[in-house]
Coordinates of C-alpha atoms and ligand atoms in Angstrom, one line a residue:
X15 CA -0.2 -0.1 -0.1
X16 CA 2.2 2.8 1.3
X17 CA 5.8 2.8 1.8
X18 CA 5.6 4.1 5.4
X19 CA 3.4 1.0 6.6
X20 CA 3.7 -2.8 6.5
X21 CA 0.5 -4.6 5.7
X22 CA 0.2 -7.3 8.2
X23 CA -3.4 -8.9 7.1
X24 CA -6.1 -8.1 4.7
X25 CA -9.6 -9.7 4.6
X26 CA -13.2 -9.3 3.9
X27 CA -15.6 -9.3 6.8
X28 CA -19.1 -9.9 5.6
X29 CA -20.5 -9.6 8.9
X30 CA -19.7 -6.0 9.1
X31 CA -19.7 -5.3 5.2
X32 CA -16.0 -4.1 5.5
X33 CA -12.8 -4.7 3.9
X34 CA -10.6 -4.9 6.8
X35 CA -6.8 -4.5 7.1
X36 CA -4.2 -4.4 9.7
X37 CA -1.1 -2.3 9.3
X38 CA 1.9 -1.3 11.2
X39 CA 3.6 2.1 10.8
X40 CA 7.2 1.0 10.2
X41 CA 9.1 4.0 11.8
X42 CA 7.0 4.4 15.2
X43 CA 5.3 1.1 15.6
X44 CA 1.8 2.4 15.6
X45 CA -0.7 -0.4 14.8
X46 CA -3.6 0.7 12.5
X47 CA -6.8 -1.2 11.6
X48 CA -9.0 -0.1 8.7
X49 CA -12.5 -1.0 8.2
X50 CA -13.4 0.3 4.8
X51 CA -17.1 0.3 3.8
X52 CA -19.8 2.6 2.6
X53 CA -20.8 4.0 5.8
X54 CA -20.9 7.7 5.9
X55 CA -20.8 7.8 9.6
X56 CA -17.2 7.7 9.8
X57 CA -15.2 6.9 13.0
X58 CA -11.7 7.5 14.0
X59 CA -10.5 6.2 17.4
X60 CA -6.8 6.1 19.0
X61 CA -6.4 4.0 21.9
X62 CA -3.4 3.5 24.3
X63 CA -2.9 0.5 26.6
X64 CA -2.8 2.3 30.1
X65 CA -2.6 -0.4 32.8
X66 CA -2.4 1.5 36.3
X67 CA -0.2 0.2 39.1
X68 CA -2.0 2.1 41.9
X69 CA -5.6 3.7 42.5
X70 CA -4.3 7.3 41.9
X71 CA -6.5 7.7 39.0
X72 CA -3.4 8.7 36.7
X73 CA -4.8 7.1 33.6
X74 CA -8.2 9.0 34.2
X75 CA -6.5 12.2 35.0
X76 CA -4.2 12.0 31.7
X77 CA -7.7 11.3 29.6
X78 CA -9.0 14.6 31.0
X79 CA -5.9 16.8 30.9
X80 CA -4.7 16.0 27.4
X81 CA -8.0 17.5 26.2
X82 CA -7.1 20.9 27.8
X83 CA -5.0 22.3 24.9
X84 CA -2.0 21.2 22.8
X85 CA 0.7 22.3 20.6
X86 CA -1.3 23.5 17.5
X87 CA -4.6 24.1 19.4
X88 CA -3.6 25.9 22.6
X89 CA -7.0 26.6 24.0
X90 CA -7.9 25.7 27.8
X91 CA -10.9 23.6 26.5
X92 CA -10.5 22.8 22.8
X93 CA -13.3 20.1 22.9
X94 CA -16.0 22.4 24.2
X95 CA -15.2 24.9 21.7
X96 CA -14.8 22.5 18.8
X97 CA -18.1 20.9 19.6
X98 CA -19.8 24.1 19.2
X99 CA -19.0 24.4 15.5
X100 CA -18.7 20.6 14.6
X101 CA -21.1 18.2 13.0
X102 CA -19.8 15.3 15.1
X103 CA -21.9 12.3 15.7
X104 CA -19.8 11.4 18.7
X105 CA -17.0 13.0 20.4
X106 CA -15.8 11.7 23.8
X107 CA -12.9 9.8 25.6
X108 CA -13.0 7.1 28.0
X109 CA -10.7 5.5 30.7
X110 CA -11.1 1.6 31.1
X111 CA -9.3 -0.5 33.5
X112 CA -6.7 -1.3 31.1
X113 CA -7.1 1.1 28.1
X114 CA -7.9 4.8 27.2
X115 CA -9.6 5.6 24.1
X116 CA -10.4 8.9 22.1
X117 CA -13.1 8.1 19.6
X118 CA -14.8 10.7 17.2
X119 CA -17.2 10.2 14.5
X120 CA -18.9 12.5 11.8
X121 CA -20.6 12.2 8.6
X122 CA -18.9 15.4 7.2
X123 CA -15.5 14.9 5.5
X124 CA -13.9 18.3 6.6
X125 CA -15.2 18.0 10.1
X126 CA -13.8 14.3 10.3
X127 CA -10.6 15.6 9.3
X128 CA -10.6 18.4 12.1
X129 CA -11.6 16.0 14.7
X130 CA -9.0 13.6 14.0
X131 CA -6.1 16.5 13.8
X132 CA -7.2 17.9 17.2
X133 CA -7.5 14.6 18.9
X134 CA -3.9 13.5 17.7
X135 CA -2.6 16.7 18.6
X136 CA -4.0 16.4 22.0
X137 CA -2.9 12.8 22.6
X138 CA 0.8 13.3 21.3
X139 CA 1.4 17.1 22.2
X140 CA -0.6 18.0 25.1
X141 CA 0.2 21.3 26.9
X142 CA 0.3 19.2 30.4
X143 CA 4.2 19.5 30.1
X144 CA 4.0 23.4 30.0
X145 CA 1.4 24.0 32.4
X146 CA 1.1 22.3 35.7
X147 CA -2.2 24.1 36.3
X148 CA -3.8 21.5 34.0
X149 CA -3.0 18.8 36.2
X150 CA -4.1 20.7 39.4
X151 CA -7.5 21.6 37.8
X152 CA -8.3 18.1 36.3
X153 CA -6.4 15.9 39.0
X154 CA -6.2 17.2 42.5
X155 CA -5.0 20.3 44.3
X156 CA -4.9 22.0 47.6
X157 CA -7.4 24.8 48.2
X158 CA -7.3 27.6 50.7
X159 CA -8.4 31.2 50.1
X160 CA -7.2 32.7 53.2
X161 CA -5.4 31.5 56.1
X162 CA -8.2 31.1 58.3
X163 CA -9.8 28.8 55.9
X164 CA -9.5 24.8 56.4
X165 CA -7.4 23.2 54.0
X166 CA -9.4 21.2 51.3
X167 CA -9.1 19.1 48.3
X168 CA -10.5 20.0 44.9
X169 CA -10.1 18.8 41.2
X170 CA -12.4 17.4 38.7
X171 CA -11.3 13.9 38.6
X172 CA -11.2 13.8 42.4
X173 CA -14.8 15.2 42.7
X174 CA -16.0 13.1 39.9
X175 CA -14.6 9.8 41.6
X176 CA -16.3 10.8 44.9
X177 CA -19.4 10.8 43.2
X178 CA -18.9 7.3 41.5
X179 CA -17.9 5.9 44.8
X180 CA -21.1 6.7 46.5
X181 CA -23.1 4.5 44.2
X182 CA -23.5 1.0 45.8
X183 CA -23.8 -0.6 42.3
X184 CA -20.5 1.0 41.4
X185 CA -19.0 0.1 44.7
X186 CA -19.9 -3.6 44.2
X187 CA -18.8 -3.7 40.5
X188 CA -15.3 -2.4 41.5
X189 CA -15.1 -4.6 44.4
X190 CA -15.9 -7.7 42.5
X191 CA -13.4 -6.8 39.8
X192 CA -10.6 -5.7 42.3
X193 CA -11.1 -9.0 44.3
X194 CA -11.2 -11.3 41.2
X195 CA -7.8 -10.0 39.9
X196 CA -5.9 -8.9 42.8
X197 CA -2.3 -9.2 41.4
X198 CA -3.1 -7.5 38.1
X199 CA -3.8 -3.9 37.0
X200 CA -7.4 -5.0 37.5
X201 CA -6.7 -5.1 41.2
X202 CA -6.6 -1.2 41.5
X203 CA -9.1 1.5 40.4
X204 CA -8.1 3.1 37.2
X205 CA -10.7 6.0 37.6
X206 CA -9.0 6.6 41.0
X207 CA -9.9 6.2 44.5
X208 CA -10.5 9.6 46.2
X209 CA -8.4 8.6 49.3
X210 CA -5.4 7.7 46.9
X211 CA -5.8 10.4 44.2
X212 CA -4.0 13.1 46.3
X213 CA -0.9 10.7 46.5
X214 CA -0.2 11.5 42.7
X215 CA 2.6 13.8 42.1
X216 CA 2.9 16.0 39.0
X217 CA 6.1 14.1 37.9
X218 CA 4.4 10.6 38.3
X219 CA 1.6 12.1 36.2
X220 CA 3.9 13.3 33.3
X221 CA 5.9 9.9 33.6
X222 CA 2.6 8.0 33.0
X223 CA 2.2 10.1 29.8
X224 CA 5.8 9.9 28.7
X225 CA 5.5 6.2 29.0
X226 CA 2.2 5.2 27.4
X227 CA 1.2 8.1 25.1
X228 CA 3.6 7.0 22.5
X229 CA 2.8 5.6 18.9
X230 CA 4.5 2.2 19.9
X231 CA 1.8 1.7 22.4
X232 CA -1.2 3.0 20.4
X233 CA -4.0 1.4 18.4
X234 CA -5.7 3.5 15.7
X235 CA -8.9 2.6 13.9
X236 CA -10.4 4.1 10.8
X237 CA -13.9 3.1 9.9
X238 CA -16.2 4.1 7.1
X239 CA -16.3 5.5 3.6
X240 CA -13.1 7.0 3.7
X241 CA -9.9 7.6 1.3
X242 CA -7.8 5.4 3.5
X243 CA -4.5 6.0 1.4
X244 CA -5.0 9.7 1.9
X245 CA -5.8 9.3 5.5
X246 CA -2.6 7.0 6.1
X247 CA -0.6 9.4 4.3
X248 CA -1.6 12.3 6.3
X249 CA -1.3 10.2 9.6
X250 CA 2.5 9.5 8.6
X251 CA 3.2 13.0 7.7
X252 CA 1.5 15.0 10.2
X253 CA 2.0 12.7 13.4
X254 CA 3.4 9.2 13.3
X255 CA 6.5 10.0 11.2
X256 CA 7.9 12.1 14.0
X257 CA 8.2 9.2 16.3
X258 CA 10.8 6.3 16.6
X259 CA 9.8 3.0 17.7
X260 CA 10.4 2.3 21.5
X261 CA 9.6 -0.7 23.5
X262 CA 6.6 0.0 25.9
X263 CA 5.9 -2.5 28.7
X264 CA 2.2 -2.2 29.0
X265 CA 1.4 -5.9 28.7
X266 CA -1.6 -7.0 30.8
X267 CA -0.7 -10.1 32.9
X268 CA -3.2 -12.9 33.7
X269 CA -4.2 -13.4 37.2
X270 CA -3.2 -16.7 38.7
X271 CA -6.2 -18.8 39.3
X272 CA -7.4 -19.2 42.7
X273 CA -7.3 -22.4 44.6
X274 CA -10.7 -21.5 46.1
X275 CA -13.3 -18.9 45.9
X276 CA -12.5 -15.7 47.9
X277 CA -15.2 -14.2 50.3
X278 CA -15.3 -10.5 51.1
X279 CA -17.8 -8.4 53.2
X280 CA -17.7 -4.6 52.6
X281 CA -19.8 -1.6 53.7
X282 CA -21.4 1.3 51.6
X283 CA -22.8 4.3 52.9
X284 CA -26.5 4.9 53.2
X285 CA -28.2 8.2 54.8
X286 CA -29.5 8.3 58.1
X287 CA -33.2 7.8 57.1
X288 CA -32.3 4.8 54.7
X289 CA -33.1 1.5 55.8
X290 CA -30.2 -1.1 56.7
X291 CA -32.6 -3.9 56.7
X292 CA -33.2 -5.4 53.3
X293 CA -30.7 -3.4 51.7
X294 CA -27.5 -5.6 51.3
X295 CA -26.3 -6.8 47.9
X296 CA -25.2 -10.3 47.8
X297 CA -23.1 -11.4 44.9
X298 CA -21.0 -14.3 43.4
X299 CA -18.8 -14.0 40.4
X300 CA -16.8 -16.3 38.5
X301 CA -13.8 -15.7 36.0
X302 CA -14.8 -17.4 32.5
X303 CA -11.8 -18.2 30.1
X304 CA -10.1 -15.4 28.3
X305 CA -10.6 -12.8 25.6
X306 CA -9.4 -15.2 22.9
X307 CA -12.3 -17.5 23.1
X308 CA -15.3 -15.7 21.1
X309 CA -17.4 -18.7 21.3
X310 CA -17.3 -18.9 25.1
X311 CA -17.7 -15.3 25.3
X312 CA -21.0 -15.3 23.2
X313 CA -22.2 -18.4 25.1
X314 CA -21.8 -16.7 28.5
X315 CA -24.0 -13.7 27.1
X316 CA -26.7 -16.1 26.2
X317 CA -26.2 -18.1 29.6
X318 CA -27.0 -14.7 31.3
X319 CA -30.0 -14.2 29.3
X320 CA -31.3 -17.7 30.0
X321 CA -30.4 -18.2 33.6
X322 CA -31.0 -14.5 34.9
X323 CA -32.5 -12.0 32.3
X324 CA -35.6 -13.5 30.8
X325 CA -38.9 -13.4 32.7
X326 CA -39.0 -16.6 34.9
X327 CA -35.3 -17.3 34.3
X328 CA -34.6 -20.3 36.5
X329 CA -31.7 -18.7 38.8
X330 CA -33.5 -15.5 39.2
X331 CA -37.0 -17.1 39.8
X332 CA -35.5 -19.5 42.4
X333 CA -33.8 -16.6 44.3
X334 CA -36.9 -14.6 44.1
X335 CA -39.1 -17.5 45.3
X336 CA -37.1 -18.0 48.3
X337 CA -37.9 -14.5 49.5
X338 CA -34.3 -13.5 50.4
X339 CA -34.1 -10.7 47.9
X340 CA -36.3 -8.2 45.8
X341 CA -34.4 -8.1 42.7
X342 CA -32.0 -10.3 41.0
X343 CA -29.6 -9.2 38.2
X344 CA -26.9 -11.1 36.0
X345 CA -24.0 -9.6 34.5
X346 CA -21.3 -11.0 31.9
X347 CA -18.4 -8.6 31.9
X348 CA -16.3 -8.8 28.7
X349 CA -13.7 -6.3 27.2
X350 CA -11.1 -7.4 29.7
X351 CA -8.4 -9.8 29.5
X352 CA -10.2 -12.4 31.5
X353 CA -14.1 -11.9 31.4
X354 CA -16.3 -12.8 34.4
X355 CA -19.9 -13.8 35.0
X356 CA -21.9 -12.4 38.3
X357 CA -25.1 -13.1 39.8
X358 CA -26.2 -10.3 42.2
X359 CA -29.2 -10.3 44.6
X360 CA -30.3 -6.7 45.7
X361 CA -32.4 -6.0 48.9
X362 CA -31.1 -8.9 50.7
X363 CA -29.5 -9.4 54.2
X364 CA -26.0 -10.6 55.1
X365 CA -27.4 -13.4 57.1
X366 CA -28.7 -15.0 54.1
X367 CA -25.4 -15.4 52.1
X368 CA -25.2 -19.0 52.5
X369 CA -28.9 -19.7 51.5
X370 CA -28.1 -17.4 48.5
X371 CA -25.1 -19.5 47.3
X372 CA -27.0 -22.7 48.2
X373 CA -29.9 -21.7 46.0
X374 CA -27.6 -20.9 43.1
X375 CA -25.8 -24.1 43.6
X376 CA -28.8 -26.3 43.7
X377 CA -30.7 -24.5 40.7
X378 CA -27.5 -24.8 38.5
X379 CA -27.0 -28.4 39.5
X380 CA -30.6 -29.4 38.7
X381 CA -30.4 -27.6 35.2
X382 CA -27.3 -29.8 34.4
X383 CA -29.4 -32.9 35.1
X384 CA -32.6 -31.8 33.7
X385 CA -31.1 -29.8 30.9
X386 CA -31.8 -26.1 30.1
X387 CA -35.0 -25.8 28.0
X388 CA -34.0 -25.8 24.4
X389 CA -36.5 -23.1 23.5
X390 CA -34.8 -20.6 26.1
X391 CA -31.5 -21.3 24.4
X392 CA -32.7 -20.8 21.0
X393 CA -34.3 -17.5 22.1
X394 CA -31.3 -16.2 23.6
X395 CA -29.0 -16.9 20.6
X396 CA -31.5 -15.3 18.3
X397 CA -31.8 -12.4 20.9
X398 CA -28.1 -11.6 20.5
X399 CA -27.8 -12.6 16.8
X400 CA -30.7 -10.1 15.9
X401 CA -28.8 -7.5 17.9
X402 CA -25.6 -8.1 16.3
X403 CA -27.2 -7.9 12.8
X404 CA -29.4 -4.9 13.4
X405 CA -26.4 -3.0 14.9
X406 CA -29.0 -0.3 16.1
X407 CA -27.3 1.8 18.7
X408 CA -30.0 4.6 18.8
X409 CA -28.3 7.9 18.2
X410 CA -24.8 6.4 18.3
X411 CA -22.9 5.4 15.0
X412 CA -22.7 1.7 14.8
X413 CA -19.0 2.1 13.6
X414 CA -18.2 3.3 17.1
X415 CA -19.4 0.1 18.6
X416 CA -17.6 -2.0 16.1
X417 CA -14.4 0.1 16.8
X418 CA -14.8 -0.6 20.7
X419 CA -15.6 -4.2 20.0
X420 CA -12.2 -4.5 18.2
X421 CA -10.4 -3.5 21.4
X422 CA -11.7 -6.7 23.2
X423 CA -9.2 -8.8 21.1
X424 CA -6.8 -6.3 19.8
X425 CA -5.5 -5.1 23.1
X426 CA -4.3 -8.5 24.1
X427 CA -3.0 -9.8 20.7
X428 CA -2.0 -7.1 18.4
X429 CA -2.3 -9.3 15.4
X430 CA -6.1 -9.9 16.1
X431 CA -8.3 -6.8 15.8
X432 CA -11.2 -8.2 14.1
X433 CA -12.2 -11.3 16.1
X434 CA -15.3 -9.7 17.7
X435 CA -16.5 -8.5 14.4
X436 CA -17.1 -12.1 13.2
X437 CA -20.1 -13.1 15.1
X438 CA -22.2 -14.6 12.5
X439 CA -20.4 -18.0 12.4
X440 CA -20.3 -18.1 16.1
X441 CA -24.3 -18.0 16.1
X442 CA -24.4 -20.6 13.6
X443 CA -21.9 -22.8 15.8
X444 CA -24.1 -22.2 18.9
X445 CA -27.3 -23.2 17.3
X446 CA -25.6 -26.6 16.6
X447 CA -24.1 -26.8 20.0
X448 CA -27.5 -26.0 21.7
X449 CA -28.9 -29.4 20.3
X450 CA -26.1 -31.0 22.6
X451 CA -25.3 -30.6 26.4
X452 CA -22.7 -27.8 25.5
X453 CA -24.5 -25.2 27.8
X454 CA -24.9 -27.5 30.6
X455 CA -21.3 -28.6 30.5
X456 CA -20.4 -24.7 30.5
X457 CA -22.3 -24.5 33.7
X458 CA -20.7 -27.4 35.2
X459 CA -17.2 -26.4 34.2
X460 CA -17.2 -22.5 34.9
X461 CA -19.9 -22.0 37.5
X462 CA -20.0 -25.3 39.4
X463 CA -16.6 -26.4 39.5
X464 CA -14.5 -23.1 39.3
X465 CA -12.4 -22.1 42.1
X466 CA -11.6 -18.8 40.4
X467 CA -14.7 -17.1 42.1
X468 CA -15.6 -14.1 44.5
X469 CA -18.4 -13.9 46.9
X470 CA -18.9 -10.2 47.6
X471 CA -21.3 -8.9 50.3
X472 CA -22.2 -5.2 50.3
X473 CA -23.6 -4.1 53.5
X474 CA -25.2 -0.8 54.3
X475 CA -23.9 1.5 56.9
X476 CA -25.3 4.7 58.2
X477 CA -22.7 7.6 58.7
X478 CA -20.0 5.7 56.7
X479 CA -19.8 8.8 54.3
X480 CA -19.6 11.2 57.1
X481 CA -16.8 8.9 58.7
X482 CA -15.1 9.2 55.5
X483 CA -15.2 12.8 55.3
X484 CA -14.1 13.2 59.0
X485 CA -11.1 11.1 58.2
X486 CA -10.2 13.2 55.1
X487 CA -10.8 16.4 57.1
X488 CA -8.5 15.3 59.9
X489 CA -5.7 14.2 57.5
X490 CA -5.9 18.0 55.8
X491 CA -6.0 19.5 59.4
X492 CA -2.8 17.7 60.3
X493 CA -1.2 18.7 57.0
X494 CA -2.2 22.2 57.6
X495 CA -0.8 22.1 61.2
X496 CA 2.5 20.8 59.8
X497 CA 3.0 23.7 57.1
X498 CA 5.1 26.8 57.6
X499 CA 3.8 30.4 57.2
X500 CA 5.4 30.4 53.8
X501 CA 4.1 27.1 52.7
X502 CA 0.5 28.3 53.9
X503 CA 0.9 31.7 51.5
X504 CA 2.1 29.7 48.8
X505 CA -1.1 27.5 48.7
X506 CA -3.2 30.6 48.9
X507 CA -1.2 32.0 45.9
X508 CA -1.7 28.8 44.0
X509 CA -5.6 28.7 44.8
X510 CA -5.6 32.4 43.5
X511 CA -3.5 31.7 40.4
X512 CA -5.6 28.6 39.3
X513 CA -8.9 30.7 39.7
X514 CA -7.5 33.4 37.6
X515 CA -6.3 30.9 35.0
X516 CA -9.9 29.2 34.9
X517 CA -11.6 32.5 34.6
X518 CA -9.2 34.2 32.0
X519 CA -10.9 34.0 28.4
X520 CA -8.6 32.1 25.7
X521 CA -6.7 34.6 23.4
X522 CA -8.2 35.4 20.1
X523 CA -5.0 33.7 18.7
X524 CA -5.7 30.5 20.5
X525 CA -9.5 30.6 19.3
X526 CA -8.3 31.3 15.7
X527 CA -6.2 28.1 15.9
X528 CA -9.4 26.0 16.0
X529 CA -10.9 24.8 12.7
X530 CA -14.4 25.9 11.9
X531 CA -16.7 24.5 9.2
X532 CA -17.7 26.8 6.5
X533 CA -20.8 26.8 4.8
X534 CA -19.3 25.3 1.7
X535 CA -18.2 22.2 3.7
X536 CA -21.8 21.1 4.1
X537 CA -23.6 19.3 1.5
X538 CA -26.9 20.9 0.2
X539 CA -28.5 17.5 -0.3
X540 CA -29.8 15.1 2.0
X541 CA -29.3 11.5 0.9
X542 CA -32.1 9.2 2.1
X543 CA -33.4 7.6 -0.8
X544 CA -36.8 5.6 -0.4
X545 CA -38.8 4.1 -3.0
X546 CA -42.1 2.9 -1.5
X547 CA -43.9 0.4 -3.2
X548 CA -47.8 -0.1 -2.5
X549 CA -49.6 -3.4 -2.7
X550 CA -52.5 -5.1 -1.1
X551 CA -53.2 -8.2 0.6
X552 CA -56.9 -8.8 0.5
X553 CA -58.4 -5.5 2.1
X554 CA -55.2 -4.5 3.9
X555 CA -52.7 -2.0 2.2
X556 CA -49.0 -3.0 2.4
X557 CA -46.4 -0.4 1.9
X558 CA -43.2 -2.0 0.9
X559 CA -39.6 -0.6 1.2
X560 CA -36.3 -2.2 0.0
X561 CA -33.6 -1.1 2.3
X562 CA -30.2 -2.6 3.5
X563 CA -31.1 -4.2 6.8
X564 CA -28.5 -6.9 7.1
X565 CA -31.0 -10.0 6.5
X566 CA -33.7 -8.5 8.8
X567 CA -37.2 -8.0 7.7
X568 CA -39.2 -5.4 9.6
X569 CA -42.8 -5.6 9.6
X570 CA -45.1 -2.9 11.3
X571 CA -48.7 -3.6 11.7
X572 CA -51.0 -0.9 12.1
X573 CA -54.8 -1.1 13.5
X574 CA -57.2 1.3 12.9
X575 CA -58.4 2.9 16.2
X576 CA -61.4 4.9 15.1
X577 CA -63.8 3.0 16.9
X578 CA -62.2 3.3 20.4
X579 CA -64.4 6.0 22.3
X580 CA -62.4 9.0 23.4
X581 CA -62.5 8.2 27.1
X582 CA -60.7 4.9 26.3
X583 CA -57.9 6.4 24.1
X584 CA -55.4 7.0 26.9
X585 CA -55.4 3.2 27.6
X586 CA -54.4 2.2 24.0
X587 CA -50.7 3.1 25.1
X588 CA -51.3 0.7 28.2
X589 CA -52.6 -2.0 26.1
X590 CA -49.7 -1.8 23.4
X591 CA -47.4 -2.0 26.6
X592 CA -48.7 -5.2 28.2
X593 CA -49.4 -7.2 25.0
X594 CA -46.4 -9.5 24.7
X595 CA -45.7 -9.2 28.3
X596 CA -48.8 -11.3 29.5
X597 CA -49.7 -14.9 29.1
X598 CA -52.0 -15.8 26.2
X599 CA -54.4 -18.8 25.5
X600 CA -51.3 -20.9 24.2
X601 CA -48.3 -19.7 26.2
X602 CA -47.2 -18.7 30.0
X603 CA -45.7 -15.2 29.9
X604 CA -42.1 -16.6 30.3
X605 CA -42.9 -19.0 27.3
X606 CA -44.1 -16.3 25.2
X607 CA -41.1 -14.3 25.8
X608 CA -38.9 -17.1 24.6
X609 CA -41.3 -17.7 21.6
X610 CA -41.2 -14.0 20.5
X611 CA -37.4 -13.9 20.9
X612 CA -36.8 -17.2 19.4
X613 CA -38.1 -16.0 15.8
X614 CA -38.2 -12.4 15.9
X615 CA -36.1 -9.4 17.3
X616 CA -38.6 -8.7 20.0
Ligands
ZN26 ZN1 -13.7 11.6 34.0

């Protein structure tokens, strides 16, 4: 293709209607995956492997700070400004437990090019080295406006994570994750634990950027109807060509399997007037294989559906019938090196933990003997196949999801970016396997006989938040008492300076650096081409539309409601809502749910 790149592999992936290629930029070592197709909603993403070593939130703080101005775009907040004059269909950045990704999407060519430029300049040449205030603003800083004030912490990520740590569901998810993989980067909190964030120094923060934000550690994706050669040439000339390949140690290690399940009880804060009875979370989680097994991965999404999500699903139903909890949730967490499967009971009590575990075990054991109802399995398989084919992510571009799915294998095996885009064959295999005892064997192996598991109980405690705040306040009071008058003046001065920096408007030159779309960049024509055909079946009029739908037929039946009296009209919506969710002459409501999902998209 182009001299600056080595082509590693090339293939057609019919599942996502794309020509896929994997390349390496020879000089910098950057890996680039291309998905070329006719989708106008183009996506660009650059991601880095960013495994944290502690819970100071350094990966998360870097994500925030690189977006606070760069070499070519020295504004304080280029993305807020950019968003005002952009036609982007997606513009965001996300920190995960082992990676940080920067995706953008747009249907407009000029806009897309501008967004790529601003993002690449941000990640490779951020102003964080020139201006420590960016770190202090986004990460953490001491705050004190006058000498008589108490010393406090402030910072965008610091405050964000205080919020995140107050939701019990989040506390539970983090606890499960950290306890299943204690010896790996997954054992710490990539977003940052508010108690640890203030331990991060400016130098450590810069070191993290220096180490991981290099093309040799990056993963670039381009998706859509694009001139790929032109984009590759520009990437090389504008950014990648300036870097030489370096070794970057960012590999995510496997957790050594446990010899037996770990059992942890933790507390979470509730308000004084919130109940502590019937407010405990009971959970059991199992590590299931690794990222490389796409068949196993989909199998467990289907098992979650069959065992826990569907109405009347056996594990959920048994737990609800026992009366030990009011709600049951299943979760299959993929997108990490080693995925895991969780069963969570809400509104329960700690004393029922053994019953909770016993009911799960009994129900699963019975299922391995009696067999999972086939209808439920086919329904689960079809449910996921339909969603994969339809790729309808509401207002989000589907290319964004394809690109994010690629990281699920690519991050751990750089030669395999496309594994999770090839699901249709997986569904075909699973339909065959559903005829055997394949799923029952999976339950036996991964849920009943799997020692790499964690039982995490989350118990409510009144006053816990106040205790934590008091601990922080004590620590800060001690810190203040240890400061010399000069050090105190310094903090007061820094507080003022940060405020001044935040309040000062960007200079006109900085504002001018940002690309804005011109009217001529925007096409005057819309391009939705519908050609409706009208036909009749008996008395009924059918409007027929040919459209690219990936093998899915859409049928909408409309009933004339002219005869419904005015006072009953409000109930039509209610009727529409309950039909399909209640039993019928032929099926119970659980059976009907499977019938619907086994042959339609629901
Ligand atoms: Zn954030």
